C-alpha positions in Angstrom: -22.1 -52.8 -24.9 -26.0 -53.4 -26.4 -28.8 -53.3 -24.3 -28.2 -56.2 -22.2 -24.6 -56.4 -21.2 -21.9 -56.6 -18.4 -18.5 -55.3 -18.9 -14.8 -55.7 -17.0 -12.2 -52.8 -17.3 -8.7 -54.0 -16.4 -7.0 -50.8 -17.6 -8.5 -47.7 -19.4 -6.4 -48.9 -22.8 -7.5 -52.4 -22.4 -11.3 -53.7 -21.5 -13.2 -57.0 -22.8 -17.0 -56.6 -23.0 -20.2 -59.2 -22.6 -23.1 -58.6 -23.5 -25.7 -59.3 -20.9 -35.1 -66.9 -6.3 -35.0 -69.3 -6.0 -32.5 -69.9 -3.1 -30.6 -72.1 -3.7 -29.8 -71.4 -7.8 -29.2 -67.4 -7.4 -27.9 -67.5 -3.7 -30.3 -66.6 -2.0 -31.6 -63.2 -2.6 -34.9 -63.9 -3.4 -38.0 -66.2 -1.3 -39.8 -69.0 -3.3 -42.4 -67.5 -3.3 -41.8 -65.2 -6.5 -44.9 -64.0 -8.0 -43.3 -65.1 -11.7 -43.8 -68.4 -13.3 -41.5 -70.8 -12.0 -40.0 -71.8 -15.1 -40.0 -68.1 -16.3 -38.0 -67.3 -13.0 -35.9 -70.2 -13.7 -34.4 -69.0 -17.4 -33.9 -66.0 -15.5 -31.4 -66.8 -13.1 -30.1 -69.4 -16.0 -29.3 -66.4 -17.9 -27.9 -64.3 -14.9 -25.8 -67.5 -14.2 -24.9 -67.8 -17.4 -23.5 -64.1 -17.6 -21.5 -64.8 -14.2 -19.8 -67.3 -15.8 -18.8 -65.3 -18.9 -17.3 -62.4 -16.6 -15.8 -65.3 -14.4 -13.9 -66.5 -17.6 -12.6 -62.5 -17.8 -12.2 -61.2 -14.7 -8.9 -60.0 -12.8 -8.8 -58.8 -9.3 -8.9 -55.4 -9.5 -11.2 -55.1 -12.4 -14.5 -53.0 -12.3 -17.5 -54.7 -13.7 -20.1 -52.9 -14.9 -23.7 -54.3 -14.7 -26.2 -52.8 -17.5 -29.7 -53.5 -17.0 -32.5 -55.3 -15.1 -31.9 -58.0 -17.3 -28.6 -58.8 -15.0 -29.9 -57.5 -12.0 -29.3 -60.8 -9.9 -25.8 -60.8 -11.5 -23.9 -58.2 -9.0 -24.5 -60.4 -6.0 -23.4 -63.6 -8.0 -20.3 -62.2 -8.4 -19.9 -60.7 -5.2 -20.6 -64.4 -4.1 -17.8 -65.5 -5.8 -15.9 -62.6 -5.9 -16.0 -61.3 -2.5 -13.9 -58.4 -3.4 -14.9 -57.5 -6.5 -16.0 -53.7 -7.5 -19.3 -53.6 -9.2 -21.4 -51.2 -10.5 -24.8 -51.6 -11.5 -26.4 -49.6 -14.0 -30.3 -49.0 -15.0 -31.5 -46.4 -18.0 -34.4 -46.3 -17.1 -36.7 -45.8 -13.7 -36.4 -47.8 -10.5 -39.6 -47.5 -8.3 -39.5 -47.8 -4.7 -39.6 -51.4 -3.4 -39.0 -53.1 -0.1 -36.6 -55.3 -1.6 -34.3 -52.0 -3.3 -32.0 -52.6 -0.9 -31.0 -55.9 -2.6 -29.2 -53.9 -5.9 
């Protein structure tokens, strides 16, 4: 998987790959009050809903999806949303400072 990507494992011989608040789009993790431009923020989540809905397409209970990237970083709780079961494992090459709001990941 590129740079930007999420990926579901049903079985080690047989995987299919993807490549890669407001409140009330991304469920609530983040306030309104984002420092990002609105419309900026907006095609983010888009994207991150948009990548839910590919996995959704994929997904078996009992698979393991595999976040890559802050590009998807809203994506594990959108899938935990609808996927309350789901294993999910997030994964970032590079850095992640400190933040109050680490806890969200």
């Amino acid at each position: 998987v590129g740079p930007m990507g999420a990926t579901t494992h049903s079985t080690p011989s047989s995987s299919s790959s993807l490549s890669h608040k407001k409140k009330n789009k991304t469920g609530g993790l983040f306030s309104s009050s984002s420092r990002h431009q609105p419309d900026q923020f907006d095609a983010y989540a888009r994207a991150n809903q948009l990548f839910l809905e590919a996995v959704a397409e994929e997904y078996v209970e009992g698979d393991l999806v595999i976040v890559y990237d802050y590009e998807l970083m809203v994506l594990p709780a959108l899938l935990r949303k609808r996927f309350p079961e789901v294993a999910c494992a997030y994964f970032a090459h590079c850095p992640f400072p400190f933040s109050p709001n680490a806890d969200v990941v």
